[in-house]
Amino acid sequence: MADVHTKEKRSHNMSRIRGRDTRPEMMLRSALHAIGLRFRLHASDLPGRPDIILPKHRLAVFVHGCFWHRHADCKYCTTPAANAEFWREKFSRNVERDLENSNKLVAAGWRVYVAWECEIKRSPPAVAEAIRQLD
C-alpha cells in the first residue's frame, strides 16, 4: 500500500513528533506532583535518559508511547501498511533498546517503571499512585 503523503510531507510530519514533554508525560508529571512526589526530568547521565527519575527512591520512569514502543495488545499499537519492513525493523530496534536501557539501569541499582501512554490517558492519578506504591 502506498503512503497517502509525499515523501517530503511524511518527513515533515515525522519531524514534528516530540521526544520529550509529550502530553502523556506532562499529564503524569502533574499527577505525580499532585500526590507530593518530587522528581527530576530527562536524566542524561542515565542509560536511556529516563523521562522522570525519583533519585531519593532510585526509581526511573519511562513514559512510552504505545505505537513507538509496541505496547502488547493495545489499540494504539498499529503498524503502518506503507513501508512495512522499515517499520518492523524500527519497532524491533526500539524494543531492543528499551530492554538494554532497563537492564543497564537495574544493573546500576535503579528500579525501572514503564508508564504506557494509554494507561496515562485513561487515568493519570492511577499511574501516579502505582509509582508512589513503589517507594
Short mmCIF file of C-alpha atoms in Angstrom, two decimals:
data_model
loop_
_atom_site.label_atom_id
_atom_site.label_comp_id
_atom_site.label_asym_id
_atom_site.label_seq_id
_atom_site.Cartn_x
_atom_site.Cartn_y
_atom_site.Cartn_z
CA MET A 1 0.00 0.00 0.00
CA ALA A 2 1.35 3.41 -0.94
CA ASP A 3 1.67 6.24 1.53
CA VAL A 4 -1.05 8.89 1.29
CA HIS A 5 1.56 11.65 1.73
CA THR A 6 4.52 12.65 -0.37
CA LYS A 7 7.93 11.71 0.97
CA GLU A 8 8.56 15.35 1.92
CA LYS A 9 5.22 15.71 3.73
CA ARG A 10 5.75 12.42 5.63
CA SER A 11 9.24 13.58 6.61
CA HIS A 12 7.83 16.88 7.86
CA ASN A 13 5.10 15.10 9.86
CA MET A 14 7.61 12.72 11.45
CA SER A 15 9.96 15.56 12.36
CA ARG A 16 7.16 17.17 14.39
CA ILE A 17 6.89 14.18 16.76
CA ARG A 18 8.30 15.23 20.10
CA GLY A 19 10.61 13.10 22.18
CA ARG A 20 10.11 14.93 25.45
CA ASP A 21 7.44 16.98 27.19
CA THR A 22 4.75 14.99 25.41
CA ARG A 23 1.12 15.23 26.52
CA PRO A 24 1.18 11.86 28.37
CA GLU A 25 4.44 12.83 30.08
CA MET A 26 3.03 16.19 31.18
CA MET A 27 -0.14 14.52 32.47
CA LEU A 28 1.89 12.04 34.54
CA ARG A 29 4.20 14.74 35.88
CA SER A 30 1.21 16.76 37.01
CA ALA A 31 -0.34 13.73 38.73
CA LEU A 32 2.95 12.84 40.46
CA HIS A 33 3.35 16.40 41.69
CA ALA A 34 -0.25 16.44 42.95
CA ILE A 35 0.43 13.46 45.24
CA GLY A 36 3.58 15.06 46.59
CA LEU A 37 6.30 13.26 44.65
CA ARG A 38 9.23 15.37 43.50
CA PHE A 39 11.34 14.31 40.59
CA ARG A 40 13.96 15.23 38.02
CA LEU A 41 13.46 15.15 34.28
CA HIS A 42 15.37 13.56 31.42
CA ALA A 43 18.47 12.48 33.34
CA SER A 44 21.06 12.50 30.56
CA ASP A 45 23.59 10.76 32.81
CA LEU A 46 21.48 7.59 32.99
CA PRO A 47 21.05 4.93 30.29
CA GLY A 48 18.10 5.67 28.04
CA ARG A 49 17.63 9.12 29.58
CA PRO A 50 14.53 8.26 31.66
CA ASP A 51 11.66 10.72 31.31
CA ILE A 52 11.25 11.05 35.08
CA ILE A 53 13.52 9.98 37.90
CA LEU A 54 12.92 9.93 41.61
CA PRO A 55 16.54 9.97 42.85
CA LYS A 56 15.60 9.53 46.51
CA HIS A 57 13.93 6.22 45.64
CA ARG A 58 16.32 5.27 42.81
CA LEU A 59 13.35 4.90 40.50
CA ALA A 60 13.48 5.63 36.78
CA VAL A 61 10.19 6.13 34.93
CA PHE A 62 9.88 5.84 31.18
CA VAL A 63 6.75 7.22 29.53
CA HIS A 64 6.38 5.01 26.46
CA GLY A 65 4.15 5.71 23.52
CA CYS A 66 2.19 2.59 22.65
CA PHE A 67 2.87 2.99 18.92
CA TRP A 68 6.64 3.55 19.13
CA HIS A 69 7.43 1.09 21.91
CA ARG A 70 4.96 -1.67 20.90
CA HIS A 71 2.59 -1.97 23.84
CA ALA A 72 1.25 -5.50 23.50
CA ASP A 73 -2.49 -5.88 22.93
CA CYS A 74 -3.03 -2.11 22.80
CA LYS A 75 -5.29 -0.46 20.24
CA TYR A 76 -2.63 2.22 19.64
CA CYS A 77 -0.01 -0.39 18.73
CA THR A 78 -0.56 -0.44 14.99
CA THR A 79 1.87 -0.95 12.13
CA PRO A 80 1.69 1.24 9.02
CA ALA A 81 0.99 -0.68 5.84
CA ALA A 82 3.29 1.52 3.75
CA ASN A 83 6.96 0.56 4.02
CA ALA A 84 6.13 -2.26 6.45
CA GLU A 85 9.63 -3.76 6.54
CA PHE A 86 11.14 -0.43 7.60
CA TRP A 87 8.60 -0.14 10.40
CA ARG A 88 9.16 -3.71 11.62
CA GLU A 89 12.90 -3.07 11.87
CA LYS A 90 12.35 0.34 13.51
CA PHE A 91 9.98 -1.04 16.14
CA SER A 92 12.19 -4.07 16.79
CA ARG A 93 15.19 -1.84 17.45
CA ASN A 94 13.12 0.42 19.74
CA VAL A 95 12.01 -2.54 21.86
CA GLU A 96 15.55 -3.94 21.93
CA ARG A 97 16.97 -0.58 23.02
CA ASP A 98 14.31 -0.24 25.74
CA LEU A 99 15.31 -3.62 27.17
CA GLU A 100 19.03 -2.78 27.02
CA ASN A 101 18.49 0.52 28.84
CA SER A 102 16.30 -1.08 31.51
CA ASN A 103 18.89 -3.80 32.11
CA LYS A 104 21.66 -1.21 32.45
CA LEU A 105 19.62 0.80 34.95
CA VAL A 106 18.82 -2.29 37.03
CA ALA A 107 22.50 -3.27 36.99
CA ALA A 108 23.33 0.22 38.29
CA GLY A 109 20.90 -0.22 41.21
CA TRP A 110 17.85 1.58 39.82
CA ARG A 111 14.30 0.31 39.65
CA VAL A 112 12.50 0.84 36.35
CA TYR A 113 8.83 1.60 35.78
CA VAL A 114 7.28 1.85 32.32
CA ALA A 115 4.21 4.06 32.14
CA TRP A 116 2.30 3.41 28.92
CA GLU A 117 0.62 6.23 27.02
CA CYS A 118 -2.79 4.51 27.01
CA GLU A 119 -2.70 3.93 30.79
CA ILE A 120 -1.78 7.55 31.44
CA LYS A 121 -4.54 8.79 29.13
CA ARG A 122 -7.04 6.55 30.92
CA SER A 123 -6.09 7.67 34.45
CA PRO A 124 -3.01 9.75 35.26
CA PRO A 125 -3.73 9.59 39.04
CA ALA A 126 -3.85 5.77 38.94
CA VAL A 127 -0.45 5.58 37.25
CA ALA A 128 0.98 8.14 39.68
CA GLU A 129 -0.36 6.10 42.59
CA ALA A 130 1.20 2.92 41.19
CA ILE A 131 4.53 4.74 41.06
CA ARG A 132 4.07 6.02 44.62
CA GLN A 133 3.41 2.46 45.79
CA LEU A 134 6.92 1.55 44.61
CA ASP A 135 8.50 3.82 47.24
#
